[in-house]
XYZ file of C-alpha atoms in Angstrom:
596
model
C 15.820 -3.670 -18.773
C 17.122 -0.591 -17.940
C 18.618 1.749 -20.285
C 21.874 3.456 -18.685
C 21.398 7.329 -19.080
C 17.936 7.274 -19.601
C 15.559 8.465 -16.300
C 12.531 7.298 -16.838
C 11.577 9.717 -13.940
C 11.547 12.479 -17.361
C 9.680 10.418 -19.268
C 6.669 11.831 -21.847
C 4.683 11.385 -24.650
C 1.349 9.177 -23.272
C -0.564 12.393 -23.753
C -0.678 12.448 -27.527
C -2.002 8.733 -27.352
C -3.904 8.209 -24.119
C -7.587 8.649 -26.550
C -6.056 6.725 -28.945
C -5.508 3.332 -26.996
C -7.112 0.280 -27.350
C -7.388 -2.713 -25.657
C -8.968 -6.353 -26.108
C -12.287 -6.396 -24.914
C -12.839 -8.900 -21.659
C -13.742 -12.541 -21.850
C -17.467 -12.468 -20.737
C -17.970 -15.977 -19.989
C -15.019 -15.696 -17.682
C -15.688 -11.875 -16.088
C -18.839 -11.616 -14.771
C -19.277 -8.253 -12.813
C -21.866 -8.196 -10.028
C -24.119 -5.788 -11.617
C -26.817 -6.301 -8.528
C -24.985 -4.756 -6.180
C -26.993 -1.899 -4.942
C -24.725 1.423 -5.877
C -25.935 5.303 -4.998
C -25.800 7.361 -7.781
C -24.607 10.265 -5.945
C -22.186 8.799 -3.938
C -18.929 10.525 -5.569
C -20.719 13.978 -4.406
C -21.706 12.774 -0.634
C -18.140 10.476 0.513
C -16.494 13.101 2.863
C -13.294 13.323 5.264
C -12.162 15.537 7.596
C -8.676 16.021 8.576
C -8.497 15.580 12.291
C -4.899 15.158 12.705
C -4.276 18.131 14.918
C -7.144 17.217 16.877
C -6.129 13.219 18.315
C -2.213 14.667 19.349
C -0.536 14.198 16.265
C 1.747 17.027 16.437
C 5.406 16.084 14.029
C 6.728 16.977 11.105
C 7.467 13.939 9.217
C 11.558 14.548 8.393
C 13.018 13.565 5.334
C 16.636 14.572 5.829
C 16.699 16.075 2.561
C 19.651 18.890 2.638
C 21.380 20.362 0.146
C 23.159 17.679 -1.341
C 19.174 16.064 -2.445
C 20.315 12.490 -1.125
C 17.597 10.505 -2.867
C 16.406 8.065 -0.048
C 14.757 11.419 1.115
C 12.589 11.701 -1.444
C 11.264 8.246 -1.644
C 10.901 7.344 2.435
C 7.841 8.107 4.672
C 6.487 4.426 5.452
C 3.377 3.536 7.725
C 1.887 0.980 10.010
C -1.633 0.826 11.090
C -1.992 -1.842 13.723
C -3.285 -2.852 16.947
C 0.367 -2.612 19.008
C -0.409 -3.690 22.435
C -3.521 -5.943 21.919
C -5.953 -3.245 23.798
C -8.616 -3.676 20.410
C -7.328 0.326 19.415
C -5.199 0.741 16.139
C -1.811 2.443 16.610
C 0.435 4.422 14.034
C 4.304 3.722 13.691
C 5.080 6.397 10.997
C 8.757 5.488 9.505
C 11.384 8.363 8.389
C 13.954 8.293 6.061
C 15.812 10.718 8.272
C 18.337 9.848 11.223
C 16.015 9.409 14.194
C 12.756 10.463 12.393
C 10.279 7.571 13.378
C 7.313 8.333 15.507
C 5.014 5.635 17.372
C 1.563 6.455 18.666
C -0.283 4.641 20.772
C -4.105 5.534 20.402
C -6.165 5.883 24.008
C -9.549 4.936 25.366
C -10.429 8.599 23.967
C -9.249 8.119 20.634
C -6.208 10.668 21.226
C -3.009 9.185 20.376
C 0.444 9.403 22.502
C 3.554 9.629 21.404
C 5.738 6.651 22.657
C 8.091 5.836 20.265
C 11.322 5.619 22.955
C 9.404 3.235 25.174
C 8.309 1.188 22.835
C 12.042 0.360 21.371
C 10.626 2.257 17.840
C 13.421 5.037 17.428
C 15.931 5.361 14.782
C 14.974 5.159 10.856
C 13.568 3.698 7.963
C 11.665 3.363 4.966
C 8.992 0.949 5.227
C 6.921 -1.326 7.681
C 5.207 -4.501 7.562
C 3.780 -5.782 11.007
C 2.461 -9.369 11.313
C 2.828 -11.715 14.059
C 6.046 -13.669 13.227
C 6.343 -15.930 15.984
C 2.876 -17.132 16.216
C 2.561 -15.760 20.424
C -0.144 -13.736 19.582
C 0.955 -9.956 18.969
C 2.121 -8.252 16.054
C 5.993 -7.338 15.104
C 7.225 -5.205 12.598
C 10.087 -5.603 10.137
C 11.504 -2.673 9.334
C 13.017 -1.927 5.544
C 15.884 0.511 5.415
C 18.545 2.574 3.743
C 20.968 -0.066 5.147
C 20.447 -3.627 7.287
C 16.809 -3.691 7.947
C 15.741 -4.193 11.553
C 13.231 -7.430 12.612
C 11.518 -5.808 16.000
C 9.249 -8.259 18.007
C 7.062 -7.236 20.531
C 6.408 -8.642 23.860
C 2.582 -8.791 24.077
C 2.330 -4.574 25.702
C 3.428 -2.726 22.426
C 7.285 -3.089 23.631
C 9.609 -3.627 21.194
C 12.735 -5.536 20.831
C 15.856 -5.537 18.161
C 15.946 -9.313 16.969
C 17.280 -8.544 13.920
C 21.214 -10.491 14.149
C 19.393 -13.462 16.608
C 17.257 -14.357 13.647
C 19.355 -13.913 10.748
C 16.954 -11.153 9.072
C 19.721 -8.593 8.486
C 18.792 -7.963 5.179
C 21.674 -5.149 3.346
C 21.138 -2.773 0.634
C 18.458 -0.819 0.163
C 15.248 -2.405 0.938
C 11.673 -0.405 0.314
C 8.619 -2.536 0.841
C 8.017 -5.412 2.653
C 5.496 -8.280 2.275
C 4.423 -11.223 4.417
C 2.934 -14.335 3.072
C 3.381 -18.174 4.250
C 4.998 -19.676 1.232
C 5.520 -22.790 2.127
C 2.115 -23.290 4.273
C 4.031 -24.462 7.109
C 2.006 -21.880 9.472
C 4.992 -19.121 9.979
C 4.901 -15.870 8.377
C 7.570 -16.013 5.719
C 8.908 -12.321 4.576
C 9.085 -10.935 0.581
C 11.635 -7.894 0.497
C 11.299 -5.633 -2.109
C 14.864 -4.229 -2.903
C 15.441 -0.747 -4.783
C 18.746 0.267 -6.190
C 22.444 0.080 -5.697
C 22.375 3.557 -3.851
C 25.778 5.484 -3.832
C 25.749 8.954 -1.989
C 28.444 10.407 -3.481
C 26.303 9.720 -6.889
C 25.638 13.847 -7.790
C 22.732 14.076 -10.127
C 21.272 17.893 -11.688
C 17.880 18.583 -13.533
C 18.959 20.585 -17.710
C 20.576 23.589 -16.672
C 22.909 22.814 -14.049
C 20.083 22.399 -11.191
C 20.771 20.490 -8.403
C 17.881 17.987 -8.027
C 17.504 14.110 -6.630
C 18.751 11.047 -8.584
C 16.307 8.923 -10.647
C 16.476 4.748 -10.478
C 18.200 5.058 -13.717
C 21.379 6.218 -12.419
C 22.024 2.761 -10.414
C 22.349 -0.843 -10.689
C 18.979 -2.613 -9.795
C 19.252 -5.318 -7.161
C 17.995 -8.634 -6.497
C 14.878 -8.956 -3.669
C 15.134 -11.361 -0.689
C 12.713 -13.797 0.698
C 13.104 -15.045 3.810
C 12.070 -18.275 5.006
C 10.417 -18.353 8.551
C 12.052 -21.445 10.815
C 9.482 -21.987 12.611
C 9.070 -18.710 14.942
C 12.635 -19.034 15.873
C 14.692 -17.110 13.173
C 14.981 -16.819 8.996
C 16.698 -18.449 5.824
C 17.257 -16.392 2.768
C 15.772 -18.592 0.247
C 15.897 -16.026 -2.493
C 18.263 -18.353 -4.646
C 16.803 -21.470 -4.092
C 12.804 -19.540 -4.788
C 14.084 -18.429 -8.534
C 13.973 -14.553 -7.605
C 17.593 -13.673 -7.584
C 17.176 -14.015 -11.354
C 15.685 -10.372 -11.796
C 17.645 -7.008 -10.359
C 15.183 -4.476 -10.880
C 14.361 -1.528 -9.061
C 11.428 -2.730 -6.642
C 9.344 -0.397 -4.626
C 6.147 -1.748 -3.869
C 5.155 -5.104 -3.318
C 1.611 -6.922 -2.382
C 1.282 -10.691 -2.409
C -1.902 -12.834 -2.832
C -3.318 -15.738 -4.231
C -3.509 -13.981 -8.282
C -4.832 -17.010 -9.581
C -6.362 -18.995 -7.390
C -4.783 -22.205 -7.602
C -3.737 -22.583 -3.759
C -0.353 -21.229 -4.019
C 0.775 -17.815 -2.832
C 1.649 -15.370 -5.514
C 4.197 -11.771 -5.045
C 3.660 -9.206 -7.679
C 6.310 -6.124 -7.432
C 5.938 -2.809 -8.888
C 9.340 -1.993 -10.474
C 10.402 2.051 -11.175
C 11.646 2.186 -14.561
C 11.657 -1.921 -15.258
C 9.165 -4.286 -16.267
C 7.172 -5.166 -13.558
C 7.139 -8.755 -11.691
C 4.650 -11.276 -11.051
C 6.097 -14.147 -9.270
C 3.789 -16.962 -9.669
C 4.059 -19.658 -7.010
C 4.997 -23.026 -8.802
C 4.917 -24.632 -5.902
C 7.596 -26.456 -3.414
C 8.782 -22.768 -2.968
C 9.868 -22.314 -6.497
C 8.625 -18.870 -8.232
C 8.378 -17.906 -12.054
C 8.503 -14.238 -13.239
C 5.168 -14.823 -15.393
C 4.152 -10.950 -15.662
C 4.973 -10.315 -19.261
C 3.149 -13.576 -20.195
C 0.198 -12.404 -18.129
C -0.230 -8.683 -19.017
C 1.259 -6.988 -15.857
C 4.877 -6.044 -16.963
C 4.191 -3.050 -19.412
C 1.029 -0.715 -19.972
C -1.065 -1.523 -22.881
C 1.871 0.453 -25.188
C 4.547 -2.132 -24.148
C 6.011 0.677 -22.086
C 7.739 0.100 -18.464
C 6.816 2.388 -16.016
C 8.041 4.197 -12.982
C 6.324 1.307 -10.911
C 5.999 3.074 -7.351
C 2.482 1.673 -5.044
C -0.101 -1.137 -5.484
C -3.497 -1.565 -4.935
C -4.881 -4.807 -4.510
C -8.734 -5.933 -5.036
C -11.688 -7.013 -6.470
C -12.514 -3.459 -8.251
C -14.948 -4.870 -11.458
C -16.947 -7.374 -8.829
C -15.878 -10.485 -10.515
C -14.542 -12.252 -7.611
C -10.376 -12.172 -8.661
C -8.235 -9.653 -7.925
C -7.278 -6.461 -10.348
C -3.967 -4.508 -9.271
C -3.413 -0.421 -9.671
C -0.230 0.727 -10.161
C 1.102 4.193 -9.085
C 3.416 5.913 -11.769
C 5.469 9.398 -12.234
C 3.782 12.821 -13.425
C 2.893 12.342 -17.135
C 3.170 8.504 -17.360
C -0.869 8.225 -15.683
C -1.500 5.362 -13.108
C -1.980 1.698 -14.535
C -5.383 -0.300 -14.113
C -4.644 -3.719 -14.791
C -7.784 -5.809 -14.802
C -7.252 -9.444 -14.033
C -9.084 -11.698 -16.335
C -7.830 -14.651 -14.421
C -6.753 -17.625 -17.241
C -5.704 -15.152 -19.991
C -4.078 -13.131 -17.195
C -4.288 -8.965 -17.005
C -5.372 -6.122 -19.335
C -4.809 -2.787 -18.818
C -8.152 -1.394 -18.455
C -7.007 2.270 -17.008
C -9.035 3.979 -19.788
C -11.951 2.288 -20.077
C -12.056 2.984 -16.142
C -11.808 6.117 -16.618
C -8.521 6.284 -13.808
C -5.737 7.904 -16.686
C -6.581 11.317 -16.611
C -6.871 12.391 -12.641
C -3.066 10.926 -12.417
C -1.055 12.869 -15.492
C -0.257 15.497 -14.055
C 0.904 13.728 -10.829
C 3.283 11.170 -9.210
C 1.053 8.695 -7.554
C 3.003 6.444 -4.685
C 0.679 4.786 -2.048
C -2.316 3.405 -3.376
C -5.442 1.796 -1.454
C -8.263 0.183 -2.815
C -11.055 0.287 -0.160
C -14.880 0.941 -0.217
C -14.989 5.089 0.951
C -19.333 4.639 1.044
C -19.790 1.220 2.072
C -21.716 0.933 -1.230
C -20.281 -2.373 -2.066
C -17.632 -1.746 -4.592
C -13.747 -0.175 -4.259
C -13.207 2.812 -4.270
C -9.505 4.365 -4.731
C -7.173 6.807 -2.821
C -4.050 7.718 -3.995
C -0.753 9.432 -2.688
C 1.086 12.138 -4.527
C 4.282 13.769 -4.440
C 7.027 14.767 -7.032
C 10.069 13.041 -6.699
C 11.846 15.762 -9.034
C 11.128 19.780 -9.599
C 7.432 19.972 -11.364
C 8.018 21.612 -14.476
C 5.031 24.175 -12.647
C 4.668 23.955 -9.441
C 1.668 23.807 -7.188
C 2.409 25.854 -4.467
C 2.635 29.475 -4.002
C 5.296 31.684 -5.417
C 7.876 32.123 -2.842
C 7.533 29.211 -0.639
C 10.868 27.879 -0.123
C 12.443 25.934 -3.242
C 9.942 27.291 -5.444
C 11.473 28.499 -9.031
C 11.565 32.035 -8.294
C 13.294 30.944 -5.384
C 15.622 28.547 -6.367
C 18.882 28.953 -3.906
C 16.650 27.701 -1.120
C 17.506 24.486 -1.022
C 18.696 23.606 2.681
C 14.882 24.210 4.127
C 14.873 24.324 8.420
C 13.539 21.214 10.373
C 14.491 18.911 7.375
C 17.618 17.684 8.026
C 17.515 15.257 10.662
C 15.792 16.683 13.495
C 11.762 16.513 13.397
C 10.098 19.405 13.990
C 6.778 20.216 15.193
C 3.449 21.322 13.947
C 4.494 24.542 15.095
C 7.549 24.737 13.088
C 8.429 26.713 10.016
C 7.064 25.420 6.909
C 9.408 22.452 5.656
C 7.734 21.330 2.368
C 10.018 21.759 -0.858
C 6.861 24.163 -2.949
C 8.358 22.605 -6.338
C 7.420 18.601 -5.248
C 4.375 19.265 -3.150
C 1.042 17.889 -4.405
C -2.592 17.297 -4.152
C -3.730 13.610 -3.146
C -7.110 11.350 -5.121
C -10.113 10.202 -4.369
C -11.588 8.146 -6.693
C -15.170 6.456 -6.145
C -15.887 3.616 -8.256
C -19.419 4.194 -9.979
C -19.671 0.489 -11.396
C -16.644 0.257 -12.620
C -15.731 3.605 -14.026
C -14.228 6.116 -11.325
C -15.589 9.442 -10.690
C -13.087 11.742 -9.301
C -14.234 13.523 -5.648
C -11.086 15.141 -4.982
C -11.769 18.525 -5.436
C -12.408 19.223 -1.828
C -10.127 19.549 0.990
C -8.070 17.289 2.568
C -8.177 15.961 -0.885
C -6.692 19.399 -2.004
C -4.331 19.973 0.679
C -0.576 19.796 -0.707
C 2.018 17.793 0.621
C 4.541 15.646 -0.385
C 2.674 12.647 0.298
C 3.934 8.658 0.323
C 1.959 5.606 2.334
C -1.325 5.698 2.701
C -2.848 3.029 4.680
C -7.310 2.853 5.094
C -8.365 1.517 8.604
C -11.523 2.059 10.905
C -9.036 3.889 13.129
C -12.351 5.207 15.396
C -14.016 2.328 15.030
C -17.128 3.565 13.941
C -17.890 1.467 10.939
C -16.356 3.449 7.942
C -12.724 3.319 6.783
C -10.667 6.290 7.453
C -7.133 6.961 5.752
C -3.945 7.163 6.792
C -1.269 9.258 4.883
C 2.717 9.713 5.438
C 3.630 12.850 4.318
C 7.866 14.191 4.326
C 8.725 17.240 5.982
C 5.112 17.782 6.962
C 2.761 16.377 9.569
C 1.088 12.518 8.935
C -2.450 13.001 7.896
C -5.117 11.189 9.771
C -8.760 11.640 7.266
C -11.569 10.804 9.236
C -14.358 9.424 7.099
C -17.804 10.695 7.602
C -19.779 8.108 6.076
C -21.438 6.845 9.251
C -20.761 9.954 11.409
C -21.778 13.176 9.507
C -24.343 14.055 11.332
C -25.116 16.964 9.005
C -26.032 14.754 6.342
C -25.661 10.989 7.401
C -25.553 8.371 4.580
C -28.261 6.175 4.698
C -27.930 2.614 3.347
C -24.096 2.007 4.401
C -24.122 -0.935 6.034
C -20.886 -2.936 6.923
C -18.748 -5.909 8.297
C -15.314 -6.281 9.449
C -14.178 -10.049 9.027
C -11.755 -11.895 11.208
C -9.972 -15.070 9.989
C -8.636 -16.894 12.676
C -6.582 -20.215 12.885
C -6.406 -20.737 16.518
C -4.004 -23.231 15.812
C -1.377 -20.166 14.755
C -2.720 -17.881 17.520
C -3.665 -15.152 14.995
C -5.303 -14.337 11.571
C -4.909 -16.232 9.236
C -3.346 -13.984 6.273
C -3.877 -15.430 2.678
C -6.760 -16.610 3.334
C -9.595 -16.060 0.710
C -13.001 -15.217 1.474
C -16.001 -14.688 -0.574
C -19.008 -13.285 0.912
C -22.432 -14.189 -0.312
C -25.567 -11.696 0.067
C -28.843 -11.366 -1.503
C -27.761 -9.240 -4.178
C -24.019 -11.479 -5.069
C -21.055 -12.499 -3.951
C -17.850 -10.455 -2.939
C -14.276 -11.362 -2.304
C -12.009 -10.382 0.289
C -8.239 -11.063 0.933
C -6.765 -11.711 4.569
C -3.977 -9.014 3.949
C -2.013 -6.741 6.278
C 0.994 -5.788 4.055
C 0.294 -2.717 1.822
C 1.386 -1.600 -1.539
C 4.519 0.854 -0.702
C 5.824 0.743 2.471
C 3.297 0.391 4.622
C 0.954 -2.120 6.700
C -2.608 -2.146 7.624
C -4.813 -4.528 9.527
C -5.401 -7.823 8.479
C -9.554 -7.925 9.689
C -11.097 -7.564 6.091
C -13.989 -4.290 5.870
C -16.671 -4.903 3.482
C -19.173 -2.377 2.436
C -23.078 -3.879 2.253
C -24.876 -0.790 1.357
C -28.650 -1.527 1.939
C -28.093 -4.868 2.573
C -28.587 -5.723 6.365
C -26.869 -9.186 6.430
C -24.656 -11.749 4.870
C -25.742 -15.047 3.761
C -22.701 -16.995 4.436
C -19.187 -17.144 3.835
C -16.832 -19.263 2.214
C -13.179 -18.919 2.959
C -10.054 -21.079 1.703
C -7.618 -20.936 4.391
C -3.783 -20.621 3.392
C -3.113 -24.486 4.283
C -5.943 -25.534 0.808
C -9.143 -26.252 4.027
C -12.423 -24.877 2.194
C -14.937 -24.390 5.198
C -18.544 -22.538 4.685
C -19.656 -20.071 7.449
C -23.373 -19.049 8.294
C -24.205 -15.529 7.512
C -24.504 -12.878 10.048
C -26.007 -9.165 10.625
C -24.752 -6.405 9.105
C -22.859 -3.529 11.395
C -20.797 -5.808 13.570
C -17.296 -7.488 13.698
C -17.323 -11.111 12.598
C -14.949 -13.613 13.642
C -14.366 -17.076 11.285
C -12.542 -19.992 13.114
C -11.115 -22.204 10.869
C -12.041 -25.729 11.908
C -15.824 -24.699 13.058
C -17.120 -23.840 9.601
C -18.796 -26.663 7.327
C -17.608 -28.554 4.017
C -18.965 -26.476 1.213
């Protein structure tokens, strides 16, 4: 689907039609929003952050090894974990580098500080992407790591120690891989593993903006390539089953990846978000055979027919009609992609009628989150930004390195390969850097709140991972950003003890099979209040490169309590759970809930 020559990284023309657009209007009898669910008015004005990255021992630059030949893997790296490492109940970042010995792994302590032990904990080297589940069923979490080369399969040893595994269990994965996914296909129990594959990357490939410039390579200018599923053996090693699943029929240019049950017929689904090709949505036929069914469906193309420069995914129930939508992160002038999923007819692209087109034009969106910022009840969106090619105007400053009245300054210090510090001389390219979004969902049309800092901080920004990192009860965000320092945005919902949010009551949700020793990720959970029903998703992989926990946050708003819960575990078991008290952490066995 590519067309040789043509980068859709360049691409224009959606802003003489974006008021134009139309779309068919949604089945009613089939999508039923939640309209009870109590929502404040004001909330787009009152959600807040802080930036307290500085403050908890964060203290890198983020390397992309970009020099002065612009190799392109250093444009597109800068993955992220979020995950409790060493089982002590705290959430721990592994931030992953593109650049030769850029990772970083911080453990967080009892006083919310984090550490820096990324050489005892086996996590050195490189990489583009994480996704951290337990793969051998003993109870911790591992990682597999994506990569400009063989991916590495790391499993830890119960204390946060890590160790290579990669050749013992036959996960050596080549190419280039970018996100990773992990789902149990087959229901067998085992985490299987979905690898999203990128391009056919040659270094010596030279690539130049009009004029001569020397500038990164777009998708265009390479072969796609297949992606890889690997079959778990049991907690013992992996089978590439990519032939034998149907997905060796596609090579597109993957980047993100999420998958889920789309349509909720007991089989595990994998959509991919393709730069510059139709996107994918591999519908589980079952007996591990997969379809490509996202043209059919509505989530290849934007409403015009057009591919995109697929880059992040959100995943979630954004209109409250218990199915999930899926947001799509796109290049500057292309606008993100809403598509709203309308279940049997499949998606629409509702990004207009959302009102979520205009805040993205002028940006390059790449990790993508939906999550509730106000514990109101509904999603709410942030969004990752960063050019992947010189802005035609940039953001920055005049004279910051690589800016257009500076343009011999390509080779900028602490970029190369060696990570800096916080301390270090500014290592941001000014022509790529920009602002990131966040986008509260007022029911179901998003008011923009980014016009305060950290939201207006620049940066060259790429995963972005929510998680209750303090534990308080609100979801903070995580963001990777190259050749600058991670960002860690505490969320003041709870906290602000200036101006506290009343009515933001909340639940974290644990789905546990104690016969696998951990969460139970696929499951699907709808919880039932006074006011409606919501529905959650056991998930830990994110949308580009990057991992969060699996423990599901919901938002309750005035509500104090749940009613019950209903949750269909991954193996087709449909149990009913009593409700519980809002502003707690709930834990779901399977096996002690009740036939619905």
């Amino acid at each position: 689907m590519r067309a040789p020559g043509q980068d859709s990284w360049l691409r224009i023309g959606l802003l003489g039609v974006l008021a134009t657009g139309c779309s068919p209007a949604p089945d009613t009898e089939t999508q039923q929003p939640d309209a009870s669910v109590e929502r404040d008015p004001a909330a787009g004005r009152s959600v807040r952050f802080v930036d307290v990255t500085a403050d908890i021992g964060i203290d890198f630059l983020l390397p992309s090894g970009t020099d002065s030949t612009y190799p392109m893997p250093a444009v597109m790296g800068g993955g992220l974990a979020v995950f409790d490492a060493n089982g002590d109940g705290d959430l721990d970042l592994f931030v992953v580098s593109p650049a030769a010995g850029g990772n970083r792994f911080y453990l967080q302590q009892d006083d919310g500080r984090f550490t820096n032990a990324t050489q005892a904990a086996g996590l050195a080297g490189d990489g583009m992407g994480a996704a951290a589940g337990d793969l051998d069923n003993d109870g911790d979490l591992d990682i597999y790591l994506t990569r400009v080369g063989t991916d590495r399969l790391l499993l830890n040893d119960g204390t946060g120690v890590f160790a290579d595994r990669t050749e013992a269990w036959n996960a050596a994965t080549p190419g280039w891989s970018s996100s990773a996914a992990l789902l149990d296909y087959d229901r067998d129990g085992y985490l299987d593993i979905y690898v999203a594959r990128y391009v056919a990357f040659d270094p010596e490939r030279v690539c130049s903006q009009h004029g001569g410039r020397r500038d990164f390579c777009g998708p265009t200018e390479f072969e796609g390539v297949s992606d890889v599923l690997l079959h778990n053996l049991g907690g013992r090693g992996f089978e590439d089953v990519s032939a034998a699943a149907g997905i060796t029929a596609v090579e597109d240019a993957g980047l993100g990846v999420i998958a889920a049950d789309f349509d909720h017929d007991g089989e595990v689904d994998i959509y991919v978000a393709n730069d510059a090709d139709p996107n994918n949505l591999w519908i589980h036929e079952g007996g591990g055979r997969f379809i490509d069914d996202a043209v059919l469906q509505g989530a290849a193309f934007n409403r015009w027919g057009n591919s995109e420069a697929g880059m992040g995914i959100a995943a979630g129930d954004a209109d409250l009609d218990l199915d999930l939508d899926l947001f799509v992160t796109h290049l500057i002038t292309e606008t993100n992609t809403y598509y709203r999923n309308l279940m049997l007819p499949g998606f629409e692209d509702a990004t207009i009628e959302s009102d979520l087109g205009a805040a993205s034009l002028d940006l390059t969106g790449f990790g993508a989150a939906f999550f509730d910022a106000d514990n109101d009840g509904d999603l709410d969106l942030a969004v990752a930004n960063g050019a992947v090619k010189r802005r035609p105007s940039a953001l920055a400053p005049p004279g910051d390195p690589g800016t257009a009245d500076n343009p011999e300054a390509t080779a900028i210090p602490g970029t190369a390969t060696t990570p800096g510090s916080v301390g270090s001389p500014p290592a941001v390219r000014a022509d790529y850097v920009e602002p990131n979004l966040l986008l509260i969902n007022q029911g179901g049309r998003f008011t923009d709140a980014s016009s305060e800092p950290p939201w207006t901080e620049l940066g060259l920004s790429r995963a972005l991972v929510p998680a209750d990192l303090d534990r308080d009860g609100d979801l903070d965000v995580v963001i990777a950003n190259l050749d600058g320092p991670p960002q860690v945005l505490r969320n003041l919902t709870i906290d602000n003890a200036v101006s506290p949010r009343p009515g933001a009551n909340w639940l974290r949700i644990r789905a546990v099979d104690p016969r696998l020793n951990r969460e139970a990720i696929g499951a699907r959970m709808t919880v039932r209040t006074a006011s409606g029903a919501r529905l959650l998703h056991v998930l830990s992989s994110g949308g580009y490169l990057s991992t969060g926990p699996a423990t599901a946050h919901i938002g309750l708003g005035a509500a104090d309590a749940v009613a019950s819960f209903d949750v269909v575990w991954p193996d087709g078991l449909v149990e009913t759970f009593a409700g519980a008290a809002a502003n707690q952490v709930v834990e779901l066995i399977r096996g002690e809930g009740r036939p619905p």
